Short mmCIF file of C-alpha atoms in Angstrom, two decimals:
data_model
loop_
_atom_site.label_atom_id
_atom_site.label_comp_id
_atom_site.label_asym_id
_atom_site.label_seq_id
_atom_site.Cartn_x
_atom_site.Cartn_y
_atom_site.Cartn_z
CA MET A 1 85.71 100.19 131.61
CA ALA A 2 86.65 102.24 134.51
CA GLN A 3 88.67 105.16 134.45
CA SER A 4 91.54 105.72 136.83
CA GLY A 5 91.18 109.01 137.96
CA PHE A 6 90.75 112.05 136.13
CA ASP A 7 93.20 113.48 133.56
CA ARG A 8 93.26 117.50 133.58
CA ARG A 9 95.20 116.89 130.40
CA ARG A 10 92.35 114.88 128.56
CA ILE A 11 89.06 115.48 128.03
CA ASN A 12 87.70 113.54 130.16
CA GLY A 13 84.11 111.55 130.41
CA PRO A 14 82.02 110.05 133.94
CA GLU A 15 83.74 108.67 136.13
CA GLU A 16 82.57 105.25 135.64
CA SER A 17 81.82 103.60 131.98
CA PHE A 18 81.59 99.69 130.53
CA ALA A 19 81.34 98.46 127.54
CA PRO A 20 77.38 97.86 126.59
CA LEU A 21 76.74 93.82 127.52
CA TYR A 22 74.81 91.59 125.03
CA GLU A 23 72.26 89.45 126.48
CA ASP A 24 72.43 86.40 124.07
CA GLU A 25 75.54 85.55 122.42
CA GLU A 26 76.84 85.99 119.18
CA ALA A 27 74.85 84.34 116.53
CA GLN A 28 77.19 83.60 113.80
CA ASP A 29 77.45 79.90 113.61
CA GLN A 30 80.42 79.96 116.30
CA TRP A 31 84.18 78.63 115.95
CA LYS A 32 84.64 75.78 118.28
CA VAL A 33 88.72 73.88 119.75
CA GLY A 34 88.80 70.87 117.51
CA ARG A 35 86.43 72.18 114.13
CA LEU A 36 89.16 73.06 110.79
CA ARG A 37 90.80 76.38 111.02
CA LEU A 38 87.61 79.20 109.57
CA GLY A 39 88.35 81.14 106.49
CA ARG A 40 91.65 79.45 105.31
CA ASN A 41 94.27 76.36 105.08
CA PRO A 42 96.35 76.08 108.24
CA ASP A 43 99.86 77.32 106.33
CA ASN A 44 98.28 80.72 104.86
CA ILE A 45 98.57 83.47 106.08
CA ARG A 46 96.48 86.27 105.89
CA PRO A 47 97.02 89.30 102.97
CA ILE A 48 99.55 91.43 103.49
CA PHE A 49 99.36 94.89 102.92
CA LEU A 50 102.42 97.29 102.85
CA GLN A 51 103.24 100.37 102.09
CA PRO A 52 106.45 102.29 102.67
CA GLY A 53 107.23 106.58 103.53
CA LEU A 54 102.85 107.17 103.77
CA ILE A 55 104.33 110.12 106.61
CA ASP A 56 105.84 112.55 104.95
CA GLN A 57 107.57 114.41 108.03
CA ALA A 58 109.41 111.49 109.64
CA ASN A 59 113.09 109.74 107.97
CA GLY A 60 111.72 107.07 106.78
CA SER A 61 107.99 105.46 107.63
CA ALA A 62 105.77 101.87 106.35
CA TYR A 63 101.93 100.65 106.87
CA ILE A 64 101.13 97.62 107.03
CA GLU A 65 98.13 96.03 107.03
CA THR A 66 97.33 92.51 107.39
CA GLY A 67 93.53 91.10 107.74
CA ASN A 68 92.00 93.65 110.50
CA THR A 69 95.37 93.58 111.93
CA LYS A 70 96.57 98.08 111.18
CA ILE A 71 99.86 99.42 111.79
CA ALA A 72 101.76 102.57 111.17
CA CYS A 73 105.44 103.01 111.97
CA ALA A 74 107.40 106.19 111.96
CA ILE A 75 111.17 106.61 112.38
CA TYR A 76 112.63 109.59 113.45
CA GLY A 77 116.83 109.87 113.27
CA PRO A 78 119.59 108.88 113.34
CA ARG A 79 119.73 112.93 115.57
CA GLN A 80 121.28 113.58 117.99
CA SER A 81 121.10 111.60 121.69
CA LYS A 82 120.39 113.75 124.56
CA ASN A 83 120.54 113.38 127.98
CA VAL A 84 122.95 110.09 128.03
CA ALA A 85 126.60 110.11 128.18
CA PHE A 86 129.22 108.64 125.09
CA HIS A 87 128.24 105.90 123.81
CA ASP A 88 130.15 104.44 120.66
CA LYS A 89 127.24 102.73 119.51
CA GLY A 90 124.14 104.18 118.20
CA ARG A 91 120.53 103.78 120.46
CA LEU A 92 117.89 102.33 119.05
CA ASN A 93 113.95 103.01 121.00
CA VAL A 94 111.19 101.81 120.06
CA GLU A 95 107.41 103.19 121.29
CA LEU A 96 104.48 101.26 120.65
CA LYS A 97 100.83 102.71 121.13
CA PHE A 98 97.95 101.43 121.09
CA THR A 99 95.12 103.86 119.85
CA PRO A 100 92.35 103.97 122.65
CA PHE A 101 89.71 102.70 119.48
CA SER A 102 92.19 99.56 118.54
CA CYS A 103 91.04 96.90 120.71
CA PRO A 104 87.32 95.31 121.38
CA LYS A 105 87.23 96.24 124.84
CA ARG A 106 88.20 100.39 124.97
CA ARG A 107 91.85 101.04 125.68
CA ALA A 108 92.45 104.09 127.99
CA PRO A 109 94.87 106.19 126.75
CA ILE A 110 97.69 105.24 129.50
CA ARG A 111 100.70 103.77 128.78
CA ASP A 112 100.67 100.00 130.11
CA ALA A 113 102.31 96.75 130.33
CA GLU A 114 101.73 95.12 126.85
CA ASP A 115 102.36 98.37 125.14
CA ARG A 116 105.91 98.03 126.39
CA SER A 117 106.14 94.11 126.58
CA ILE A 118 105.31 94.06 122.37
CA ALA A 119 107.84 97.00 122.02
CA MET A 120 110.04 95.03 123.31
CA ALA A 121 109.64 92.29 121.01
CA ILE A 122 109.52 94.03 118.55
CA HIS A 123 112.84 95.63 119.64
CA GLN A 124 114.36 92.73 119.83
CA ALA A 125 114.23 91.71 116.69
CA ILE A 126 114.96 93.86 114.54
CA LEU A 127 118.10 94.93 117.16
CA PRO A 128 120.35 92.66 115.64
CA SER A 129 120.01 93.18 112.01
CA VAL A 130 121.29 97.01 112.97
CA ARG A 131 124.20 98.46 112.18
CA LEU A 132 124.75 99.96 114.80
CA GLU A 133 128.68 100.62 115.37
CA THR A 134 128.67 102.65 111.71
CA LEU A 135 126.13 105.38 114.39
CA PRO A 136 127.66 106.99 117.17
CA LYS A 137 126.26 109.35 119.52
CA ALA A 138 122.85 108.87 117.56
CA THR A 139 118.99 107.70 118.19
CA ILE A 140 116.58 106.59 116.15
CA ASP A 141 113.66 106.57 117.22
CA ILE A 142 111.12 104.22 116.16
CA PHE A 143 107.78 104.95 116.60
CA ILE A 144 104.55 102.97 116.27
CA THR A 145 100.75 103.53 115.92
CA VAL A 146 98.38 100.22 116.66
CA ILE A 147 95.14 101.62 114.92
CA GLU A 148 93.66 98.39 114.77
CA ALA A 149 94.37 95.43 116.34
CA ASP A 150 93.85 91.14 116.08
CA GLY A 151 95.90 89.18 117.61
CA ILE A 152 98.83 90.56 120.06
CA GLU A 153 101.10 87.61 117.86
CA GLY A 154 100.51 89.23 114.73
CA CYS A 155 101.22 92.94 116.33
CA ILE A 156 103.96 91.70 116.99
CA ALA A 157 105.30 89.55 113.91
CA SER A 158 103.77 92.33 111.76
CA GLY A 159 105.27 95.33 113.64
CA SER A 160 108.56 94.35 113.02
CA ILE A 161 107.96 93.74 109.32
CA ALA A 162 106.48 97.56 109.31
CA ALA A 163 110.07 99.30 111.51
CA SER A 164 112.45 97.02 109.49
CA ALA A 165 110.40 98.08 106.51
CA ALA A 166 110.60 101.84 107.92
CA LEU A 167 114.77 101.63 108.32
CA ILE A 168 115.65 100.76 104.75
CA ASP A 169 112.71 103.66 103.67
CA ALA A 170 114.59 105.97 106.00
CA GLY A 171 118.14 104.55 104.32
CA ILE A 172 119.39 103.83 107.68
CA GLU A 173 122.41 100.92 107.26
CA VAL A 174 121.92 97.61 107.77
CA PHE A 175 122.52 94.25 107.34
CA GLY A 176 119.70 92.67 105.68
CA LEU A 177 115.01 93.12 105.68
CA VAL A 178 113.94 91.57 108.75
CA ALA A 179 110.89 89.45 108.34
CA SER A 180 109.02 87.39 110.53
CA THR A 181 106.16 85.01 112.05
CA SER A 182 103.60 84.25 114.30
CA ALA A 183 102.28 80.88 114.57
CA ALA A 184 99.71 78.91 117.53
CA ILE A 185 99.63 75.30 118.43
CA VAL A 186 95.76 74.40 117.71
CA GLY A 187 95.31 71.12 118.86
CA ASP A 188 97.72 68.86 116.78
CA ASP A 189 98.64 71.60 114.41
CA VAL A 190 100.42 74.70 113.48
CA TRP A 191 98.23 77.78 112.49
CA LEU A 192 100.30 80.40 111.06
CA ASP A 193 99.35 84.07 111.99
CA PRO A 194 96.49 83.86 113.92
CA THR A 195 94.02 85.41 114.90
CA HIS A 196 93.28 86.67 117.90
CA GLU A 197 90.13 84.22 118.94
CA GLU A 198 92.42 81.92 117.80
CA ALA A 199 95.33 82.54 119.55
CA SER A 200 93.10 82.81 122.91
CA ASN A 201 92.18 78.91 121.76
CA SER A 202 95.24 77.77 120.99
CA LYS A 203 97.55 75.75 123.58
CA GLY A 204 100.25 78.09 122.82
CA THR A 205 101.38 80.78 120.75
CA PHE A 206 104.95 81.35 118.45
CA VAL A 207 106.59 84.07 117.21
CA LEU A 208 109.85 84.20 114.62
CA SER A 209 111.91 86.58 113.00
CA CYS A 210 114.33 86.81 111.04
CA MET A 211 116.53 88.10 107.93
CA PRO A 212 116.28 85.34 105.59
CA ALA A 213 118.83 86.78 103.15
CA LEU A 214 121.52 86.06 105.47
CA GLY A 215 119.59 82.50 107.31
CA THR A 216 120.21 83.39 110.81
CA LEU A 217 117.45 84.08 113.18
CA THR A 218 116.64 87.07 115.39
CA SER A 219 114.56 86.86 117.68
CA LEU A 220 112.17 84.45 119.16
CA TRP A 221 109.16 84.24 121.16
CA GLN A 222 107.76 81.38 122.85
CA ASN A 223 104.39 81.20 125.28
CA GLY A 224 102.28 78.35 126.47
CA VAL A 225 102.77 74.95 126.15
CA ILE A 226 104.51 73.44 123.00
CA THR A 227 106.60 69.88 123.06
CA PRO A 228 110.07 70.58 121.27
CA THR A 229 108.72 68.63 118.06
CA GLU A 230 106.63 70.92 117.80
CA LEU A 231 108.44 73.71 118.06
CA ILE A 232 110.52 72.36 115.30
CA THR A 233 107.42 72.25 113.42
CA CYS A 234 107.14 75.56 113.75
CA MET A 235 109.91 76.84 113.83
CA ASP A 236 110.53 74.88 109.73
CA THR A 237 107.07 76.06 109.16
CA CYS A 238 107.08 79.52 110.13
CA GLU A 239 110.92 80.32 108.39
CA LYS A 240 109.31 79.42 105.22
CA GLN A 241 107.61 81.38 104.93
CA CYS A 242 109.27 84.86 106.92
CA ALA A 243 111.10 84.14 102.74
CA GLU A 244 108.02 83.73 101.10
CA MET A 245 107.43 87.57 102.63
CA HIS A 246 111.46 88.20 102.42
CA ALA A 247 110.94 87.88 98.83
CA VAL A 248 107.59 89.95 98.73
CA VAL A 249 108.96 92.97 101.30
CA ALA A 250 111.76 93.25 99.20
CA GLN A 251 110.36 94.14 96.02
CA THR A 252 107.51 96.38 97.08
CA LEU A 253 110.73 98.11 99.11
CA ARG A 254 112.48 98.30 95.46
CA GLU A 255 109.36 99.44 94.01
CA THR A 256 108.70 102.49 95.75
CA VAL A 257 111.73 103.38 97.65
CA THR A 258 114.51 105.57 95.59
CA VAL A 259 117.99 105.88 96.16
CA SER A 260 119.62 109.07 96.68
CA MET B 1 123.47 135.05 100.11
CA SER B 2 125.84 133.56 102.51
CA THR B 3 124.22 130.59 102.13
CA THR B 4 125.90 129.54 98.34
CA ALA B 5 129.18 128.63 100.00
CA VAL B 6 127.63 126.50 102.34
CA ALA B 7 125.46 124.78 99.39
CA GLU B 8 128.72 124.22 97.03
CA ALA B 9 131.32 123.07 99.45
CA ALA B 10 128.68 120.27 100.98
CA THR B 11 128.23 119.37 97.10
CA PRO B 12 131.73 119.44 95.02
CA GLY B 13 129.97 116.72 92.68
CA GLY B 14 125.85 116.06 91.01
CA SER B 15 123.85 117.87 88.70
CA LYS B 16 123.28 121.31 88.92
CA GLU B 17 119.80 120.52 88.83
CA GLU B 18 120.18 118.36 92.13
CA GLN B 19 122.87 120.95 93.07
CA GLU B 20 120.10 124.06 92.99
CA ALA B 21 117.35 121.44 94.83
CA LEU B 22 120.32 121.33 97.41
CA GLN B 23 120.68 125.52 97.44
CA ALA B 24 116.76 125.79 97.76
CA SER B 25 116.40 123.56 100.47
CA ILE B 26 118.84 124.71 102.45
CA PHE B 27 117.33 127.93 102.10
CA GLN B 28 114.60 126.72 103.58
CA ARG B 29 116.31 125.53 106.71
CA LEU B 30 118.04 128.38 107.40
CA HIS B 31 116.13 130.62 106.22
CA PRO B 32 112.66 130.03 106.40
CA ARG B 33 111.01 133.65 106.32
CA ALA B 34 112.37 134.86 103.09
CA TYR B 35 111.87 131.87 101.81
CA LEU B 36 108.45 132.25 102.15
CA GLU B 37 108.74 135.66 101.50
CA ARG B 38 109.80 135.07 97.91
CA PHE B 39 107.23 133.03 97.42
CA LEU B 40 104.52 135.06 98.26
CA ALA B 41 105.44 138.28 96.43
CA GLU B 42 104.98 135.76 93.39
CA GLY B 43 101.35 134.79 94.22
CA PHE B 44 101.82 131.16 95.20
CA ARG B 45 103.12 129.42 98.00
CA PRO B 46 105.74 126.58 98.46
CA ASP B 47 103.94 123.37 97.93
CA GLY B 48 102.51 125.49 93.99
CA ARG B 49 99.19 126.59 95.75
CA ALA B 50 97.83 129.48 94.90
CA LEU B 51 97.38 132.03 98.63
CA ASP B 52 93.39 131.08 98.75
CA ALA B 53 94.03 127.31 97.52
CA TRP B 54 92.78 124.36 100.22
CA ARG B 55 94.75 120.46 99.80
CA GLU B 56 93.21 117.64 99.05
CA VAL B 57 90.72 116.59 101.16
CA SER B 58 89.64 113.21 101.53
CA VAL B 59 87.50 111.13 103.68
CA ASN B 60 87.51 107.08 104.55
CA THR B 61 84.93 105.41 106.89
CA GLY B 62 83.85 102.33 108.60
CA SER B 63 87.69 100.79 107.78
CA ILE B 64 88.41 100.01 110.89
CA SER B 65 86.16 97.10 111.98
CA THR B 66 87.18 97.18 116.43
CA ALA B 67 85.64 101.29 116.90
CA ASP B 68 81.07 101.90 116.85
CA GLY B 69 81.90 104.03 113.90
CA SER B 70 86.19 105.47 112.67
CA ALA B 71 86.68 107.82 110.35
CA LEU B 72 90.06 109.16 108.14
CA VAL B 73 91.17 111.68 106.56
CA ARG B 74 93.63 112.79 104.36
CA LEU B 75 94.73 116.84 104.15
CA GLY B 76 96.98 117.13 102.33
CA ASN B 77 99.80 115.64 103.62
CA THR B 78 98.04 115.64 107.07
CA THR B 79 96.34 112.14 108.35
CA VAL B 80 93.99 111.86 111.05
CA VAL B 81 91.46 107.91 112.20
CA CYS B 82 89.51 108.83 114.73
CA GLY B 83 87.59 106.03 116.25
CA VAL B 84 84.39 106.64 118.26
CA LYS B 85 83.48 103.80 121.47
CA ALA B 86 80.04 103.58 122.95
CA GLU B 87 80.21 102.86 126.76
CA ILE B 88 77.51 102.72 128.93
CA ALA B 89 77.33 105.08 132.31
CA GLU B 90 75.40 106.50 134.82
CA PRO B 91 74.26 109.94 133.70
CA GLU B 92 74.89 112.60 135.86
CA LEU B 93 72.60 112.85 138.82
CA ASP B 94 71.80 117.40 137.87
CA ALA B 95 71.69 116.27 134.41
CA GLY B 96 69.98 112.68 134.13
CA ALA B 97 68.67 112.63 130.85
CA ARG B 98 72.32 112.91 129.67
CA GLY B 99 74.75 111.42 127.44
CA PHE B 100 78.74 111.95 127.49
CA LEU B 101 80.20 112.95 124.47
CA VAL B 102 84.15 112.79 125.50
CA PRO B 103 86.25 113.92 122.52
CA ASN B 104 90.38 114.18 122.82
CA LEU B 105 93.29 114.36 120.43
CA ASP B 106 96.61 112.58 120.53
CA LEU B 107 99.64 113.82 118.64
CA PRO B 108 102.34 111.05 119.23
CA ALA B 109 105.88 111.16 118.54
CA MET B 110 105.62 109.71 115.41
CA CYS B 111 103.44 111.85 113.40
CA SER B 112 107.01 114.83 113.39
CA PRO B 113 109.79 115.74 115.24
CA ARG B 114 108.02 118.28 117.23
CA PHE B 115 105.97 115.88 119.53
CA LYS B 116 107.92 114.51 122.31
CA PRO B 117 106.54 111.50 123.22
CA GLY B 118 104.89 111.03 126.83
CA PRO B 119 101.77 112.87 128.13
CA PRO B 120 99.67 114.69 125.64
CA SER B 121 101.93 117.18 124.32
CA GLU B 122 99.99 121.39 124.92
CA ASP B 123 99.24 121.28 121.13
CA ALA B 124 97.32 118.19 121.65
CA GLN B 125 95.41 119.82 124.52
CA VAL B 126 94.64 122.75 123.67
CA LEU B 127 93.63 121.31 119.98
CA SER B 128 91.30 118.49 122.08
CA ASP B 129 89.57 121.93 123.96
CA ARG B 130 88.99 123.16 120.77
CA LEU B 131 87.55 120.63 119.32
CA THR B 132 85.01 119.51 122.67
CA GLU B 133 83.76 123.38 122.66
CA ALA B 134 83.34 123.42 118.43
CA LEU B 135 81.62 119.95 119.05
CA THR B 136 79.33 121.01 121.64
CA SER B 137 78.40 124.73 121.35
CA SER B 138 77.21 123.19 117.06
CA GLY B 139 75.19 120.70 118.77
CA VAL B 140 76.19 118.53 116.66
CA LEU B 141 74.95 115.60 119.01
CA PRO B 142 72.16 116.47 121.71
CA LEU B 143 72.80 114.75 124.44
CA GLU B 144 69.92 113.76 124.91
CA SER B 145 69.27 111.21 122.04
CA LEU B 146 72.22 109.38 123.96
CA CYS B 147 70.04 108.40 127.04
CA ILE B 148 68.64 104.47 127.41
CA HIS B 149 66.92 105.63 130.52
CA PRO B 150 66.55 107.93 132.18
CA GLY B 151 68.63 108.69 135.58
CA LYS B 152 70.11 104.92 134.79
CA ALA B 153 72.12 103.96 131.88
CA VAL B 154 73.37 107.21 128.83
CA TRP B 155 75.65 106.52 125.97
CA VAL B 156 79.42 107.94 127.14
CA LEU B 157 81.05 108.34 123.53
CA TYR B 158 84.74 108.70 123.31
CA VAL B 159 85.62 110.61 119.94
CA ASP B 160 89.30 109.33 120.30
CA ALA B 161 91.13 111.36 117.41
CA THR B 162 95.23 110.29 116.60
CA CYS B 163 97.38 112.35 114.00
CA ILE B 164 99.38 110.17 112.27
CA ASN B 165 101.04 112.57 110.68
CA TYR B 166 101.49 116.35 111.24
CA ASP B 167 101.16 118.61 108.09
CA GLY B 168 99.11 121.64 109.90
CA ASN B 169 96.06 122.39 109.74
CA ALA B 170 95.22 119.67 112.06
CA PHE B 171 91.83 121.22 113.46
CA ASP B 172 89.97 121.79 109.84
CA ALA B 173 91.40 117.35 109.29
CA THR B 174 90.45 116.50 112.76
CA LEU B 175 86.70 117.42 112.84
CA LEU B 176 85.98 116.32 109.43
CA ALA B 177 87.41 112.79 110.85
CA MET B 178 85.52 113.76 114.56
CA VAL B 179 82.11 114.29 112.28
CA ALA B 180 82.30 111.92 110.09
CA ALA B 181 83.27 109.53 112.45
CA LEU B 182 80.24 110.41 114.03
CA LYS B 183 77.73 109.94 111.30
CA ASN B 184 79.85 106.24 110.59
CA THR B 185 78.39 106.15 114.58
CA ARG B 186 75.93 102.88 114.30
CA LEU B 187 74.81 102.31 118.23
CA PRO B 188 72.62 98.73 119.10
CA VAL B 189 69.36 99.13 120.87
CA ALA B 190 69.89 98.95 124.66
CA THR B 191 67.39 98.51 126.95
CA TYR B 192 67.40 99.57 131.23
CA ASP B 193 66.25 96.39 133.38
CA GLU B 194 64.39 98.29 136.71
CA THR B 195 64.67 94.37 138.05
CA THR B 196 67.51 93.42 137.65
CA ARG B 197 69.41 97.10 137.35
CA ARG B 198 71.54 95.87 134.10
CA THR B 199 71.48 97.28 130.65
CA THR B 200 71.80 95.14 127.64
CA CYS B 201 72.29 95.30 124.36
CA SER B 202 70.79 93.13 121.49
CA ARG B 203 72.20 91.68 119.32
CA LYS B 204 68.80 90.45 116.59
CA GLU B 205 67.56 94.40 116.24
CA PRO B 206 69.57 96.11 114.09
CA ARG B 207 72.57 98.43 115.11
CA ARG B 208 70.85 102.70 114.82
CA PRO B 209 72.73 105.95 113.73
CA LEU B 210 73.59 108.91 116.58
CA GLU B 211 70.79 112.05 115.62
CA LEU B 212 73.12 114.10 114.83
CA GLY B 213 71.68 117.58 114.28
CA ARG B 214 73.92 120.17 113.02
CA ILE B 215 76.86 119.67 111.40
CA PRO B 216 80.14 121.66 111.21
CA VAL B 217 82.73 122.76 109.14
CA SER B 218 85.83 124.55 109.47
CA ALA B 219 88.52 126.90 107.75
CA SER B 220 91.71 128.09 108.67
CA PHE B 221 93.22 131.11 107.86
CA GLY B 222 96.21 132.25 109.13
CA ILE B 223 97.94 135.48 107.82
CA PHE B 224 101.98 136.67 107.08
CA ASP B 225 103.67 139.56 107.79
CA SER B 226 99.58 141.08 108.59
CA ASN B 227 98.18 141.39 104.88
CA GLN B 228 98.08 137.72 103.62
CA VAL B 229 95.71 135.50 104.33
CA LEU B 230 97.14 132.40 103.56
CA ALA B 231 94.22 129.15 103.72
CA ASP B 232 94.59 125.16 104.71
CA PRO B 233 98.56 126.44 106.26
CA THR B 234 100.95 123.38 105.91
CA ALA B 235 103.48 122.85 109.09
CA PHE B 236 106.26 124.69 107.62
CA GLU B 237 104.34 127.76 106.82
CA GLU B 238 102.00 127.52 110.57
CA PRO B 239 105.84 129.02 112.76
CA LEU B 240 105.99 131.92 110.81
CA LEU B 241 102.29 133.51 110.60
CA ASP B 242 100.96 135.76 113.22
CA THR B 243 97.18 135.60 113.67
CA THR B 244 95.24 131.73 113.41
CA ILE B 245 92.12 132.68 112.12
CA SER B 246 88.87 130.00 112.37
CA VAL B 247 85.83 129.89 111.20
CA LEU B 248 83.09 126.95 112.18
CA LEU B 249 80.24 127.20 109.87
CA ASN B 250 77.06 125.67 109.27
CA GLU B 251 77.17 122.85 106.72
CA GLY B 252 74.04 122.92 105.97
CA SER B 253 72.63 127.07 105.75
CA GLY B 254 76.54 128.49 106.18
CA GLU B 255 75.41 129.46 108.73
CA LEU B 256 78.96 131.02 111.78
CA ILE B 257 78.63 128.61 114.83
CA SER B 258 82.23 130.61 115.47
CA VAL B 259 84.97 132.50 114.79
CA SER B 260 88.14 132.30 116.42
CA GLN B 261 91.62 134.03 116.51
CA PHE B 262 94.54 133.07 117.82
CA GLY B 263 98.04 135.23 118.32
CA LEU B 264 98.10 139.23 117.19
CA GLY B 265 94.88 140.89 116.07
CA SER B 266 96.77 144.04 114.16
CA ALA B 267 95.16 142.89 110.48
CA SER B 268 95.70 145.46 108.39
CA CYS B 269 93.15 143.80 105.83
CA ASP B 270 89.54 143.80 106.63
CA ALA B 271 90.76 139.55 107.75
CA LEU B 272 88.19 138.42 109.08
CA GLY B 273 85.16 139.28 106.66
CA VAL B 274 87.80 138.23 103.96
CA CYS B 275 88.12 134.13 105.67
CA ILE B 276 83.99 134.30 106.35
CA ALA B 277 83.68 134.78 102.82
CA GLN B 278 86.74 131.97 101.68
CA ALA B 279 85.25 129.64 104.36
CA ARG B 280 82.09 130.30 103.03
CA ALA B 281 83.15 128.89 99.37
CA GLN B 282 84.94 126.46 100.64
CA GLY B 283 81.82 125.68 102.58
CA LYS B 284 79.78 125.36 99.50
CA ARG B 285 82.95 123.45 97.44
CA ALA B 286 83.48 120.49 99.81
CA ARG B 287 79.32 119.68 100.31
CA ILE B 288 79.85 119.03 96.77
#
């Protein structure tokens, strides 16, 4: 990958370097469009591991792993807003960073458009759940680091769950826990929680975030070609999955977070 | 102490134990120096360690599948993830057979309230520089071993570390993570084709580990009040220290590679000698 210029704040490598090229195609039997899903059923998600409170420097934190996707999230705040005019509502900042080794191709440590669009998606997913009106003049900073990514949709979904769990770990008032599920339309089927490869071979992708405890949706993200009927099926399957996930996340939080 | 009154005013209710814990934490916030002094007077540190004791170290390698080599290191609560990405580049004109080793440490805003989001902070720049110096001066990886075809193609190893939780002594933790990630790195077999001028790798041949030379291990100490030597300082202790001393040793033989000192040099005791002796002892323990 070409490096864009010289950055004197970092240790620099050569001006240009490229990811290795392989002469032979991947030896494994590759999945092709039209075949059955490898490894799991269309409505199965990858196993989730969630651990709240790993980062002791932060007010609240959570680490989530779904398959190969590994995301750490830390919350600082509510703390005083700096350099901003008076607000009678609190502010919620979401910042997301990919580690340089998180993707098949190295990411130079520069903020790009993808970081921001995922951060915005997560912001939208959790914003309706936070009681910002109780925190005038304050800022809540949510920092998310993607240690390893497998599918952008999965990053948004796992990131939202981690952020919501971390908010609760930080003891910040919320209306409800946010659960989030991603899906892809592959052929005529709805495949939940697609990997990077599955999502790039799909017609369209979809991320649904909701608060199952209140029965309300907080955000929907849809990309690509999806017919209205498919979209409704998609929403139904995702919502059911979110409800299941909500129970598991709530149980984990009950076991680990101590009320003080 | 005036803090007692503050604590009592803040908590009208609560059990006696809770009140005492709250008083202690308020005291720690308001008078960090006096707080540390009182612990040290008893021969202990706020986290219960003796002055020369180290926090528990755990290393987990190879958990990141998108990296060519990776390691996660926990030193007490300090957590660092490191991943190695290998790419191919043209070598420098004056050193046609030498590859590149590019270590960088990122201290993102998530790891501590001290750090702000944005470009690398001064701390991160200084640490990255010290890590590069430690890796090159120890000769952990002879750069000639990264040559694919002299003058045409060499490997570039980007060794990127990210701190997830910053609780002091990031230098030791990161160096350990970087070395463990390099040990875990496997490179594909690459060949340069003179006619097409392309470098291609093979998936059929098994990946090979790096030819590592001397393995550096570092031990950092802080000097408090110019006579107390604290091993492996935490984030709470670090800002109160006059001096920080890092001793870099060769893991195998225990010989010194470098010693660096930051801050005031007016240590009344033989601090350097004590640090080096403790570093040797710690190095031996780490190997077992």
